[in-house]
Short mmCIF file of N, CA, C and O and ligand atoms in Angstrom, two decimals:
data_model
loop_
_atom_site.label_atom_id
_atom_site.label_comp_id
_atom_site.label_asym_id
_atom_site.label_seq_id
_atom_site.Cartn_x
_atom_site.Cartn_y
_atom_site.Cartn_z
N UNK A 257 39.11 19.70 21.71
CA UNK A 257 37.72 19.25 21.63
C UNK A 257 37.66 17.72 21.69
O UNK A 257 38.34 16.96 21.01
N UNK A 258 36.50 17.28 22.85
CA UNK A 258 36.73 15.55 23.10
C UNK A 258 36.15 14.89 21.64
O UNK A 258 35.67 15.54 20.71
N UNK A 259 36.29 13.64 21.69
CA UNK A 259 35.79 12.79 20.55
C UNK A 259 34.03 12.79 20.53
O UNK A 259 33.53 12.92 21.65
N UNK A 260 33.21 12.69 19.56
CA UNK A 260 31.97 12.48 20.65
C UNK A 260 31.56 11.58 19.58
O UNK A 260 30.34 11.46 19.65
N UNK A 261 32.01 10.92 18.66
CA UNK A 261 31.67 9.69 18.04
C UNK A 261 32.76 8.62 17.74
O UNK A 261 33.95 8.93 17.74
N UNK A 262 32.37 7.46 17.49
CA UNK A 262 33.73 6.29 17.69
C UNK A 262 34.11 6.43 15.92
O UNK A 262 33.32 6.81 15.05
N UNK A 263 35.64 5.98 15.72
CA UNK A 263 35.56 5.85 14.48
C UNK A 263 35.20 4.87 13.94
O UNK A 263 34.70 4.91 12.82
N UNK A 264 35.44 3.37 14.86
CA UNK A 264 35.30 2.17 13.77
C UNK A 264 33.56 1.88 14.33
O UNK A 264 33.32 1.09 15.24
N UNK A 265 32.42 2.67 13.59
CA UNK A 265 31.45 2.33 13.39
C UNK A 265 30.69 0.95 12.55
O UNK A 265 31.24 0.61 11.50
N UNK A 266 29.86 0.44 12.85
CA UNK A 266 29.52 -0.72 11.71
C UNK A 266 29.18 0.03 10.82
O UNK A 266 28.47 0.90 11.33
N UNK A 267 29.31 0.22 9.55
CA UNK A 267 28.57 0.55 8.08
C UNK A 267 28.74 -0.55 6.97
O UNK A 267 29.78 -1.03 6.51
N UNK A 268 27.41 -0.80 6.66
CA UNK A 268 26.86 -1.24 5.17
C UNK A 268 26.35 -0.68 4.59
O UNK A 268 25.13 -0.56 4.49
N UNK A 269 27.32 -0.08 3.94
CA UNK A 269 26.75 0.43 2.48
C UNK A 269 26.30 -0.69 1.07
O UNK A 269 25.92 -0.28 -0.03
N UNK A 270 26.47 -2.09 1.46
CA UNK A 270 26.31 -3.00 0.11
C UNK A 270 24.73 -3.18 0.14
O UNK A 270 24.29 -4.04 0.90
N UNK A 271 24.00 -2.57 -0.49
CA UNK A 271 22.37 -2.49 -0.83
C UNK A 271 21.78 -4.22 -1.31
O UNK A 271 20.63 -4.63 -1.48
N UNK A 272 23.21 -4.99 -1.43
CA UNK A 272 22.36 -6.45 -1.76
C UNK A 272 22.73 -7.29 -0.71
O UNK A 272 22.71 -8.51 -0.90
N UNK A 273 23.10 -6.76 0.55
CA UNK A 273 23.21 -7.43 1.70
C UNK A 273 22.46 -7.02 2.57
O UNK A 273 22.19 -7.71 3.56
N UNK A 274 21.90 -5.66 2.33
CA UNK A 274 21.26 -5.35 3.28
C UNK A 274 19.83 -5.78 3.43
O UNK A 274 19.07 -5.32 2.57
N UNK A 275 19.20 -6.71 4.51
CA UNK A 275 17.94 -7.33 4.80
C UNK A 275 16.86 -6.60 5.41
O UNK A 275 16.79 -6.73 6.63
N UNK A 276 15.98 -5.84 4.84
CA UNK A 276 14.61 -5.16 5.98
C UNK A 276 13.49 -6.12 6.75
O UNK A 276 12.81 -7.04 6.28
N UNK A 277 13.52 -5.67 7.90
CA UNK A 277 12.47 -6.97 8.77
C UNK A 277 11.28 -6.56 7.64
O UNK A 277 11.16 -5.42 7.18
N UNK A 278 10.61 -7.47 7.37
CA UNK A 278 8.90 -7.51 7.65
C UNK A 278 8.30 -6.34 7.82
O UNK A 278 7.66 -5.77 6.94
N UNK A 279 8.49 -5.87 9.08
CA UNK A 279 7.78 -4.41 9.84
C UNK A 279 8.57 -3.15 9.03
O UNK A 279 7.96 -2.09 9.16
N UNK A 280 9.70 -3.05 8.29
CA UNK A 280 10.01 -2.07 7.23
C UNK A 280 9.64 -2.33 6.23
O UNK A 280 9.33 -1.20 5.84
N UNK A 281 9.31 -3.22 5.15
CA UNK A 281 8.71 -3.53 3.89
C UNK A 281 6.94 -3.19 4.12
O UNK A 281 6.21 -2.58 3.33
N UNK A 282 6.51 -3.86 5.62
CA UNK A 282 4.89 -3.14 5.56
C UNK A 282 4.91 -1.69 5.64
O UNK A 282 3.93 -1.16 5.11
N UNK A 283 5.88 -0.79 6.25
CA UNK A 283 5.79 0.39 6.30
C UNK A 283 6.00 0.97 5.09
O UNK A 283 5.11 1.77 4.81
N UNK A 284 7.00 0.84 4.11
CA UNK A 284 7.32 0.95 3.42
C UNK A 284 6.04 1.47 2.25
O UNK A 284 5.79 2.57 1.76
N UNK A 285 5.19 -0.29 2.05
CA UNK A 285 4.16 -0.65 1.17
C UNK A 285 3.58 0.30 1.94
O UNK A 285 3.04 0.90 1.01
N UNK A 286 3.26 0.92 2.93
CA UNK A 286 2.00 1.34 3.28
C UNK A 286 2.20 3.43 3.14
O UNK A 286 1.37 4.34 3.20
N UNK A 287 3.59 3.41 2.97
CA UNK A 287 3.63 5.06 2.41
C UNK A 287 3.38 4.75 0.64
O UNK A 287 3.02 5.73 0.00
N UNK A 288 3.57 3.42 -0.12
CA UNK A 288 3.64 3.30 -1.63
C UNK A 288 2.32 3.36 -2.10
O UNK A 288 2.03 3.98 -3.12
N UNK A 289 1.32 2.61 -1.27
CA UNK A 289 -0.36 2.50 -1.53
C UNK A 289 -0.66 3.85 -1.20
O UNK A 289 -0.97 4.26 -2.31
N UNK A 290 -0.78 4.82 -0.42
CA UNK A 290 -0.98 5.85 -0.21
C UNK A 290 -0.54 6.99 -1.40
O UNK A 290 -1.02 8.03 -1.87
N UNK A 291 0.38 6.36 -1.55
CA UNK A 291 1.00 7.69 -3.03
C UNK A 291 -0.30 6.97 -4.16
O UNK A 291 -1.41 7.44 -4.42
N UNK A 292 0.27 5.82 -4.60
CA UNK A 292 -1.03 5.41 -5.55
C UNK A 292 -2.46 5.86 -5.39
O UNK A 292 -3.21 6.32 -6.25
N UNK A 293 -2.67 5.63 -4.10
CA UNK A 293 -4.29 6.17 -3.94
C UNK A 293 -4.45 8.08 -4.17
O UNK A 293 -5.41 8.85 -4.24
N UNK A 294 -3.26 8.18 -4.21
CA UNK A 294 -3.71 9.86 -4.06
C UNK A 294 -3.67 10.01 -6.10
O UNK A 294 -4.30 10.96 -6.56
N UNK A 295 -3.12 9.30 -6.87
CA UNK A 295 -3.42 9.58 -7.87
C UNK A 295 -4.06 9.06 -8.20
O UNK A 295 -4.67 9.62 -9.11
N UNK A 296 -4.68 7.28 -7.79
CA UNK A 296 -5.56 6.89 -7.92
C UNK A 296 -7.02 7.54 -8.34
O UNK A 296 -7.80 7.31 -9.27
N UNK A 297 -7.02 8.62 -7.04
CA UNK A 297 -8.71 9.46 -6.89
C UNK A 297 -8.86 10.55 -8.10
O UNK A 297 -9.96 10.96 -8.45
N UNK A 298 -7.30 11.09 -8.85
CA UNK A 298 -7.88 11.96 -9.42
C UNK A 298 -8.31 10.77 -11.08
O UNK A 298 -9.21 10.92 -11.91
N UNK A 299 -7.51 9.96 -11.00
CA UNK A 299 -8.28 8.79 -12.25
C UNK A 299 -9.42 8.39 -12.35
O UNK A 299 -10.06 8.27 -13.40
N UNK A 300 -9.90 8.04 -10.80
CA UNK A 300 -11.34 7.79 -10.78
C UNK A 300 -12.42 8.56 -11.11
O UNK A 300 -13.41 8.41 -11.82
N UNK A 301 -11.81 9.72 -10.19
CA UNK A 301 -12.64 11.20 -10.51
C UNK A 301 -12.62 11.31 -12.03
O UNK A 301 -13.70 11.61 -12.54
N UNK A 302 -11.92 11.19 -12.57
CA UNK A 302 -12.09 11.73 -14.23
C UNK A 302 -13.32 10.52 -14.95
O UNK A 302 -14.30 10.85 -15.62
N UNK A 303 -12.89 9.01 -14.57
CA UNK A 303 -14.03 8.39 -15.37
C UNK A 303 -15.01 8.74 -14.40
O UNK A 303 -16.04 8.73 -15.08
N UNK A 304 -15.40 9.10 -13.04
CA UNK A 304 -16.80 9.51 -12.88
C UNK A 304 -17.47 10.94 -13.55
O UNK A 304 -18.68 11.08 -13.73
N UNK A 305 -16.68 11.71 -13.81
CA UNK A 305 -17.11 12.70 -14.42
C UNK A 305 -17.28 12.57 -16.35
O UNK A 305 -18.03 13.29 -17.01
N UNK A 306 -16.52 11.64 -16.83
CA UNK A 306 -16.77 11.53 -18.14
C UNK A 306 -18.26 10.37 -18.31
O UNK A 306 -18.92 10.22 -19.34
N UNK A 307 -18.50 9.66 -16.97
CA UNK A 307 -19.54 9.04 -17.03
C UNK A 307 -20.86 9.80 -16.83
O UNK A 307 -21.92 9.41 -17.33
N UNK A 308 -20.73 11.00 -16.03
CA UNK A 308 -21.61 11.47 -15.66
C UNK A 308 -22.36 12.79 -16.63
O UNK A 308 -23.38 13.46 -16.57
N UNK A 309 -20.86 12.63 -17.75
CA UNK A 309 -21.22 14.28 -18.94
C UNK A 309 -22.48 14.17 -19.63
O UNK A 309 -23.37 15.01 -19.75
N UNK A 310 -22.39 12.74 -20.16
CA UNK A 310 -23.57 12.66 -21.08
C UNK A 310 -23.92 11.41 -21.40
O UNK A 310 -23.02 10.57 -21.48
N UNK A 311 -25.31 11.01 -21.65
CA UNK A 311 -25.42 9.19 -22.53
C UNK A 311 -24.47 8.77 -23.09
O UNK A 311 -24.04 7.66 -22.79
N UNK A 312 -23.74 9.69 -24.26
CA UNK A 312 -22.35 9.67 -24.88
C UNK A 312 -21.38 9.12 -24.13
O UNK A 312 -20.88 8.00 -24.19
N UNK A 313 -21.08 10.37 -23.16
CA UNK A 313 -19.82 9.84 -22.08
C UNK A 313 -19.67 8.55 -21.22
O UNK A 313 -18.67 7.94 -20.84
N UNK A 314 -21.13 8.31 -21.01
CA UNK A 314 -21.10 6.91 -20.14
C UNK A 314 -20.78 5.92 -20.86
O UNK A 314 -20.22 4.90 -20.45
N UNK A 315 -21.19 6.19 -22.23
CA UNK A 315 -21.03 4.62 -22.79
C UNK A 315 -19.75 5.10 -23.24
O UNK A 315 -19.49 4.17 -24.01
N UNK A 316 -18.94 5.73 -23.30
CA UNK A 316 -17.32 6.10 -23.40
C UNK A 316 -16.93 5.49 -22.55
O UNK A 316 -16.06 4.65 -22.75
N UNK A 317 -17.49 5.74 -21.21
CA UNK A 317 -16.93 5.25 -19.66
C UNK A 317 -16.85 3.51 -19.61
O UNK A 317 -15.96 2.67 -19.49
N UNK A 318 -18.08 3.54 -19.74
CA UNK A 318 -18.24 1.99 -20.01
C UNK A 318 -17.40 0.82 -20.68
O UNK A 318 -17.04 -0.19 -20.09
N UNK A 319 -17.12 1.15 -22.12
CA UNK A 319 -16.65 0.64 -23.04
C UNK A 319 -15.27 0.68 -22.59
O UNK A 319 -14.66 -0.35 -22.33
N UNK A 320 -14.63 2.10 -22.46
CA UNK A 320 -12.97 1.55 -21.70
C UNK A 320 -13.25 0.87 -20.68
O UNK A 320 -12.22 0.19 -20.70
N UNK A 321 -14.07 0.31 -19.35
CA UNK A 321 -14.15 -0.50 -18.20
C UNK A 321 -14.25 -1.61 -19.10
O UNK A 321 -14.38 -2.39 -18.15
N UNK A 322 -14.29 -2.14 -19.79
CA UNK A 322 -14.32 -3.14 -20.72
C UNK A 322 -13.12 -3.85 -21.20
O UNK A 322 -13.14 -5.03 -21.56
N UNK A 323 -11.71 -2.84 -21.19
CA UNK A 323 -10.82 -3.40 -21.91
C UNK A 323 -9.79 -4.00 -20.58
O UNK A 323 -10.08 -3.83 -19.39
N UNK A 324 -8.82 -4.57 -20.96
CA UNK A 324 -8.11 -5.22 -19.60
C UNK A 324 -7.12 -4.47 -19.05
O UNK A 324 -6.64 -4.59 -17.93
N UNK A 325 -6.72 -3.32 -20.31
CA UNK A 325 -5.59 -2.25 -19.24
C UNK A 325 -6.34 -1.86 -18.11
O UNK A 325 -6.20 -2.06 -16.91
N UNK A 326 -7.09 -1.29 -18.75
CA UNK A 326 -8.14 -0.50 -17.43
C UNK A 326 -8.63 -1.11 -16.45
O UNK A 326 -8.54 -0.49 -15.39
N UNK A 327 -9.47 -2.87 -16.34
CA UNK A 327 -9.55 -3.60 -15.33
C UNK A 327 -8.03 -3.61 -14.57
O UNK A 327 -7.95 -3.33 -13.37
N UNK A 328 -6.98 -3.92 -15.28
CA UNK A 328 -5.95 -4.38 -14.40
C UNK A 328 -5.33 -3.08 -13.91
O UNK A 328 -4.85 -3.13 -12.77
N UNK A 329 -5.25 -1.92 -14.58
CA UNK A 329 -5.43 -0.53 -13.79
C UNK A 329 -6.27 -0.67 -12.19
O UNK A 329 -5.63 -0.65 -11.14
N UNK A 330 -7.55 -0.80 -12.22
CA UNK A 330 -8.54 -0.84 -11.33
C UNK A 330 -8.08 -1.45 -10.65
O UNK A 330 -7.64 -0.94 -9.62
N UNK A 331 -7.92 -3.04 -10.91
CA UNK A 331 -7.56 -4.05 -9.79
C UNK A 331 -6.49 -3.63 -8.97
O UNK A 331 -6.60 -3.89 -7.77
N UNK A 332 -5.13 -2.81 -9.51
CA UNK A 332 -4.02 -2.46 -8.87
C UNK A 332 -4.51 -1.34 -8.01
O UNK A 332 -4.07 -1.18 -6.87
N UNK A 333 -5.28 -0.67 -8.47
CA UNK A 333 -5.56 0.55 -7.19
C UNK A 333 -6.48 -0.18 -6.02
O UNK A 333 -6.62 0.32 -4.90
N UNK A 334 -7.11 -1.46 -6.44
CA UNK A 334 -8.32 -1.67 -5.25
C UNK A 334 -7.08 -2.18 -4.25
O UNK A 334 -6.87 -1.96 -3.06
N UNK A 335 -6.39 -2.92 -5.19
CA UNK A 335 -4.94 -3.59 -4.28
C UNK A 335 -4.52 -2.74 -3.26
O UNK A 335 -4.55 -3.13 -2.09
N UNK A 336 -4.11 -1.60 -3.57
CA UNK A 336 -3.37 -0.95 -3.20
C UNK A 336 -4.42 -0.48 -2.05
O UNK A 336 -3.99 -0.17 -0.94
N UNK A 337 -5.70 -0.44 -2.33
CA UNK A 337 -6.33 0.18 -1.46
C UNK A 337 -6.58 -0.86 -0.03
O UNK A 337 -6.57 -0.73 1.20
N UNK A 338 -6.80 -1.90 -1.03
CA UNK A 338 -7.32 -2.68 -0.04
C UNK A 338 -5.64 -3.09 1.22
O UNK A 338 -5.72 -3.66 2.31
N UNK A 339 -4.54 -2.65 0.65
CA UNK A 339 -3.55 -2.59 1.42
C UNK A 339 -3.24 -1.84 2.54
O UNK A 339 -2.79 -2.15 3.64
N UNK A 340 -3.60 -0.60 1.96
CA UNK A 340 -3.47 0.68 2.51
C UNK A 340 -4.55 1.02 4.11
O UNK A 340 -4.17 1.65 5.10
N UNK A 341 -5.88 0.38 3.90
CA UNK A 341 -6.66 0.36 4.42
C UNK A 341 -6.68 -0.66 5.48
O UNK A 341 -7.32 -0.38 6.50
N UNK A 342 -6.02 -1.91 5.39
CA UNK A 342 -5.91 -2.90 6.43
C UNK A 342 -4.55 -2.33 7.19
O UNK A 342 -4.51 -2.05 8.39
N UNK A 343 -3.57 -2.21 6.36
CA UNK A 343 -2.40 -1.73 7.15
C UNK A 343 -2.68 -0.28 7.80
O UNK A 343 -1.99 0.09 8.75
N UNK A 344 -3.55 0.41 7.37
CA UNK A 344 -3.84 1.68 8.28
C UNK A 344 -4.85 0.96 9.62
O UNK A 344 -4.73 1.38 10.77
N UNK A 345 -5.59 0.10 9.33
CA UNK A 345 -6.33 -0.45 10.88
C UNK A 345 -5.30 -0.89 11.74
O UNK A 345 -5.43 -0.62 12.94
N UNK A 346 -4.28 -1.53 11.35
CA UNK A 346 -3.23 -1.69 12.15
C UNK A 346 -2.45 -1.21 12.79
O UNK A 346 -1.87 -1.63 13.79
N UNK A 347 -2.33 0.29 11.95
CA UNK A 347 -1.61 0.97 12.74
C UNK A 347 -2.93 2.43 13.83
O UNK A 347 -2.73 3.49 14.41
N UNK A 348 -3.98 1.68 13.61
CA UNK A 348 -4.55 2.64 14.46
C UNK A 348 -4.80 1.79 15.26
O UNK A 348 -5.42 2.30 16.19
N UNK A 349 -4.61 0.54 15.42
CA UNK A 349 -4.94 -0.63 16.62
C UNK A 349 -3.69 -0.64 17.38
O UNK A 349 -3.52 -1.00 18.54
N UNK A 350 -2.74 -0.14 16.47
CA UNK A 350 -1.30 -0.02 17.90
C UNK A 350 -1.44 0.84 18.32
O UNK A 350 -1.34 0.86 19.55
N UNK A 351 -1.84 2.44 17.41
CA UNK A 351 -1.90 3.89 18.01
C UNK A 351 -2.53 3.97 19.28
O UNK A 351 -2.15 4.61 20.26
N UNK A 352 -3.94 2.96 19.12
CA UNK A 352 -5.00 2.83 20.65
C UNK A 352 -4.89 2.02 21.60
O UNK A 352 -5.78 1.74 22.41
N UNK A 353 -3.60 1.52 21.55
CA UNK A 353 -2.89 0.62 22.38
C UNK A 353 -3.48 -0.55 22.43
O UNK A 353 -3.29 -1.21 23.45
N UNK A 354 -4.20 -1.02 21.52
CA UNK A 354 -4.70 -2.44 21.31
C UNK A 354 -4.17 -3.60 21.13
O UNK A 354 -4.60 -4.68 21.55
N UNK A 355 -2.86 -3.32 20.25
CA UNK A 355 -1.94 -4.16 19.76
C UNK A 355 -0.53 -3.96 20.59
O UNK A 355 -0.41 -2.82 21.04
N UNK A 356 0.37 -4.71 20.82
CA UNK A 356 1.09 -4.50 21.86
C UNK A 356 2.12 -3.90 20.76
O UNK A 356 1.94 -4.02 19.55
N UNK A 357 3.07 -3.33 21.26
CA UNK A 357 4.46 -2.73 20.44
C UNK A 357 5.69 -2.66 20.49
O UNK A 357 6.56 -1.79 20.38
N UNK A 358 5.58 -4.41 20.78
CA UNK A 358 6.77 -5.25 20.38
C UNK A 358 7.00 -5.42 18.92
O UNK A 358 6.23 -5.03 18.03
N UNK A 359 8.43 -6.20 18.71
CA UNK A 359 8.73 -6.19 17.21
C UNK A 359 8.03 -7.45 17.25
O UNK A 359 7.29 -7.34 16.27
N UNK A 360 7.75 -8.85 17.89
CA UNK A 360 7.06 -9.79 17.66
C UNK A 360 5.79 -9.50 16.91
O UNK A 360 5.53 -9.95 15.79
N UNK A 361 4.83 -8.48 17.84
CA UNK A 361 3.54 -8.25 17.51
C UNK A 361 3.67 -7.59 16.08
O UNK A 361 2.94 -7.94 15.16
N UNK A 362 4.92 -6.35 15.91
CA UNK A 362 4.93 -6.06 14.84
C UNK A 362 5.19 -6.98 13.56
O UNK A 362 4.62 -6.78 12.49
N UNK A 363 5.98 -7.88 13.74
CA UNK A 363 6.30 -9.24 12.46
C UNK A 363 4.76 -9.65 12.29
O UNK A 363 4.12 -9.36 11.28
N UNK A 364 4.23 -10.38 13.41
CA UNK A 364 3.34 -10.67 13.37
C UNK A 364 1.89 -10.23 12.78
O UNK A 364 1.18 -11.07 12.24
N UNK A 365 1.52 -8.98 12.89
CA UNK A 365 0.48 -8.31 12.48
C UNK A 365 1.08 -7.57 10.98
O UNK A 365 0.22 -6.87 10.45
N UNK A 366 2.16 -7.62 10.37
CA UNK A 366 2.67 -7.00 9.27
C UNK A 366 2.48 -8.36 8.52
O UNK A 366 2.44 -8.27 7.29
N UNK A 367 2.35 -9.73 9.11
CA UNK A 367 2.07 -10.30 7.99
C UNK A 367 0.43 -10.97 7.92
O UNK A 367 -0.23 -11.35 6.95
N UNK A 368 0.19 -10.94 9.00
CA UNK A 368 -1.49 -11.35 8.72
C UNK A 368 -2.11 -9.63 7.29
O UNK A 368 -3.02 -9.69 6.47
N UNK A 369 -1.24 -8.50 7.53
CA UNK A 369 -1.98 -7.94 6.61
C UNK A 369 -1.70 -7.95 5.34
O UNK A 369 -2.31 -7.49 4.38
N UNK A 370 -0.11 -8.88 5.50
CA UNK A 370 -0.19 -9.17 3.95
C UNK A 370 -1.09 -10.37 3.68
O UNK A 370 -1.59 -10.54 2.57
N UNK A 371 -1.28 -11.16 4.65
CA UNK A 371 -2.29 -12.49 4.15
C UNK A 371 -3.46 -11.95 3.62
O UNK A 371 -4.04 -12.39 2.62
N UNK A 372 -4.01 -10.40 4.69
CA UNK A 372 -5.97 -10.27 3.93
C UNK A 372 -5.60 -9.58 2.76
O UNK A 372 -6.08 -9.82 1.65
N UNK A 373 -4.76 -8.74 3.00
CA UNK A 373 -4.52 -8.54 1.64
C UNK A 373 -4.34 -9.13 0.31
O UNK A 373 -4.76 -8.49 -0.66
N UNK A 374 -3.86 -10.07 0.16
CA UNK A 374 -3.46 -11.37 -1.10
C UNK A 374 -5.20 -11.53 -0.98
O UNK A 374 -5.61 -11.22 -2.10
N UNK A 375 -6.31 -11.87 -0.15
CA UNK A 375 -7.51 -12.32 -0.09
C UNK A 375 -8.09 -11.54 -0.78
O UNK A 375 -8.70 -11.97 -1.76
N UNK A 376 -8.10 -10.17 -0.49
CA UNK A 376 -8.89 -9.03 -0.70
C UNK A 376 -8.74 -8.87 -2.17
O UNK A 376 -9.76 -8.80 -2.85
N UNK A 377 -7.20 -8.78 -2.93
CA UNK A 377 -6.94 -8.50 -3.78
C UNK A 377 -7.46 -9.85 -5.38
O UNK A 377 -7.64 -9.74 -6.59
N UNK A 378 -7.51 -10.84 -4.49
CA UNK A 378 -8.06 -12.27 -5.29
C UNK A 378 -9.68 -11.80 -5.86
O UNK A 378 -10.33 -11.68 -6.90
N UNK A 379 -9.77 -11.65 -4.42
CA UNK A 379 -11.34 -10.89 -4.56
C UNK A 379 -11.98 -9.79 -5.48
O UNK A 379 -13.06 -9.97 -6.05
N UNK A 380 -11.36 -8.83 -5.56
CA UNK A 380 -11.41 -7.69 -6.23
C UNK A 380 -11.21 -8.16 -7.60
O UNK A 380 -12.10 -7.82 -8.38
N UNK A 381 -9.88 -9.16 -8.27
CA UNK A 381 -10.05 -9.75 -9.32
C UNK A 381 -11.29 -10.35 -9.86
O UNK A 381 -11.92 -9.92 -10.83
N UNK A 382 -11.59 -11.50 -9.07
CA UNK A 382 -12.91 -12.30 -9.49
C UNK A 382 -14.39 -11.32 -9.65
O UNK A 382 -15.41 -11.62 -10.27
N UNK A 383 -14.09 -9.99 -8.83
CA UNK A 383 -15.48 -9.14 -9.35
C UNK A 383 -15.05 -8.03 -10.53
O UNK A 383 -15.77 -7.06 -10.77
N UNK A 384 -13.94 -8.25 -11.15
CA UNK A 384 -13.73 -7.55 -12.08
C UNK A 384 -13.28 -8.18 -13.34
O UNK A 384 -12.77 -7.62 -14.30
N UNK A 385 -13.56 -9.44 -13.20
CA UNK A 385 -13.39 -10.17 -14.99
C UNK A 385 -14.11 -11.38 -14.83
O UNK A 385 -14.23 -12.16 -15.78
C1 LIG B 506 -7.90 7.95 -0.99
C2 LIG B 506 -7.66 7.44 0.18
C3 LIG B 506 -6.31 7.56 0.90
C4 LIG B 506 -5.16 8.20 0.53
C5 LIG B 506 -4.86 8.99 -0.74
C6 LIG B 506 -4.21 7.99 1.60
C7 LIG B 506 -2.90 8.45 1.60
C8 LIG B 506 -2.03 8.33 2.65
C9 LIG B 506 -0.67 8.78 2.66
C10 LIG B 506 0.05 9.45 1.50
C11 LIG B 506 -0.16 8.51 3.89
C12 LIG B 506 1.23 8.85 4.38
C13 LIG B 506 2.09 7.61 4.40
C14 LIG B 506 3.47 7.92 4.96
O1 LIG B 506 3.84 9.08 5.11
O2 LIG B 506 4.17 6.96 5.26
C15 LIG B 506 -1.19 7.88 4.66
C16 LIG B 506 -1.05 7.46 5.97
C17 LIG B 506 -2.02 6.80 6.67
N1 LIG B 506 -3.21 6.32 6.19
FE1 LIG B 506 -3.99 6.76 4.39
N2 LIG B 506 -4.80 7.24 2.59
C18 LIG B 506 -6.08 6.96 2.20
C19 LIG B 506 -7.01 6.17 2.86
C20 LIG B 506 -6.81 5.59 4.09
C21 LIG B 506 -7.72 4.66 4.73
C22 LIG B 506 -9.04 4.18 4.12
C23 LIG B 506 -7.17 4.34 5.93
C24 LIG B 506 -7.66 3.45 7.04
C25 LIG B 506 -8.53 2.51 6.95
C26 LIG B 506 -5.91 5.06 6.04
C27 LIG B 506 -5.07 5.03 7.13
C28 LIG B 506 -3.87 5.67 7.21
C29 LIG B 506 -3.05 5.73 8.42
C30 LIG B 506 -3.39 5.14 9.78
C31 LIG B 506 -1.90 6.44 8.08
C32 LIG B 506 -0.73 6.79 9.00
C33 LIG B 506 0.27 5.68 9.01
C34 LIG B 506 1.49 6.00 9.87
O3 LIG B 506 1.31 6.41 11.02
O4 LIG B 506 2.61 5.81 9.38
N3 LIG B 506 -5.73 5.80 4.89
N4 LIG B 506 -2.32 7.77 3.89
#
């Protein structure tokens, strides 16, 4: 039976040498915001429904939106959202062939969405304290 792979392959296995472009860390972040947002909705869902039980419940609802776990809770999911949501336009602007799909364009557009993102997320702070 012939050979059908070489033996002296390159392998790195040392995890603190190994460098990910840009375009793997946005992909990356953009399967991590997506997990967050999916538990995100059932958190939200619960304070909209404890807001919505009774006069009681709202001002329950209320009063925890008040304390700073819970803002900085919030702020991390808008983060995440507001991540999730620019890096998904991006990848539906390459899907529609808008964006070209080179690794340039990819460096390139992986970091303008970390720039709106850092914006977005500043933002979301200043309307929440
Ligand atoms: C509650 C809202 C959302 C949840 C829970 C959610 C969750 C997810 C998850 C889990 C993935 C799979 C990621 C992966 O396998 O790498 C995904 C992919 C994706 N999401 Fe979302 N998402 C939400 C909202 C959005 C929004 C608002 C946009 C666009 C503006 C968006 C655009 C995309 C796109 C384009 C993909 C595919 C990316 C790819 O091809 O790798 N999503 N989402």
């Amino acid at each position: 039976m012939g050979k059908t792979v070489k033996k002296q392959r390159p392998i790195n296995l040392d995890l603190q040498t190994i460098r990910f472009p840009v375009t793997a860390i946005a992909s990356i972040l953009h399967r991590i915001t997506g997990v967050i947002m999916f538990v995100a909705v059932g958190i939200l869902l619960w304070i909209l429904g404890l807001s919505l039980s009774s006069a009681d419940g709202f001002s329950q609802a209320a009063a925890m939106m008040d304390s700073f776990i819970v803002k900085f809770i919030i702020w991390g999911i808008l983060t995440a959202l507001a991540y999730h949501a620019v890096g998904g336009i991006r990848h539906m602007l390459m899907d529609f062939g808008y964006l070209d799909e080179t690794f340039a364009m990819g460096k390139m557009t992986a970091n303008v969405t970390f720039v709106i993102t850092v914006v977005l997320s500043i933002l979301a702070g200043v309307l929440l304290w």
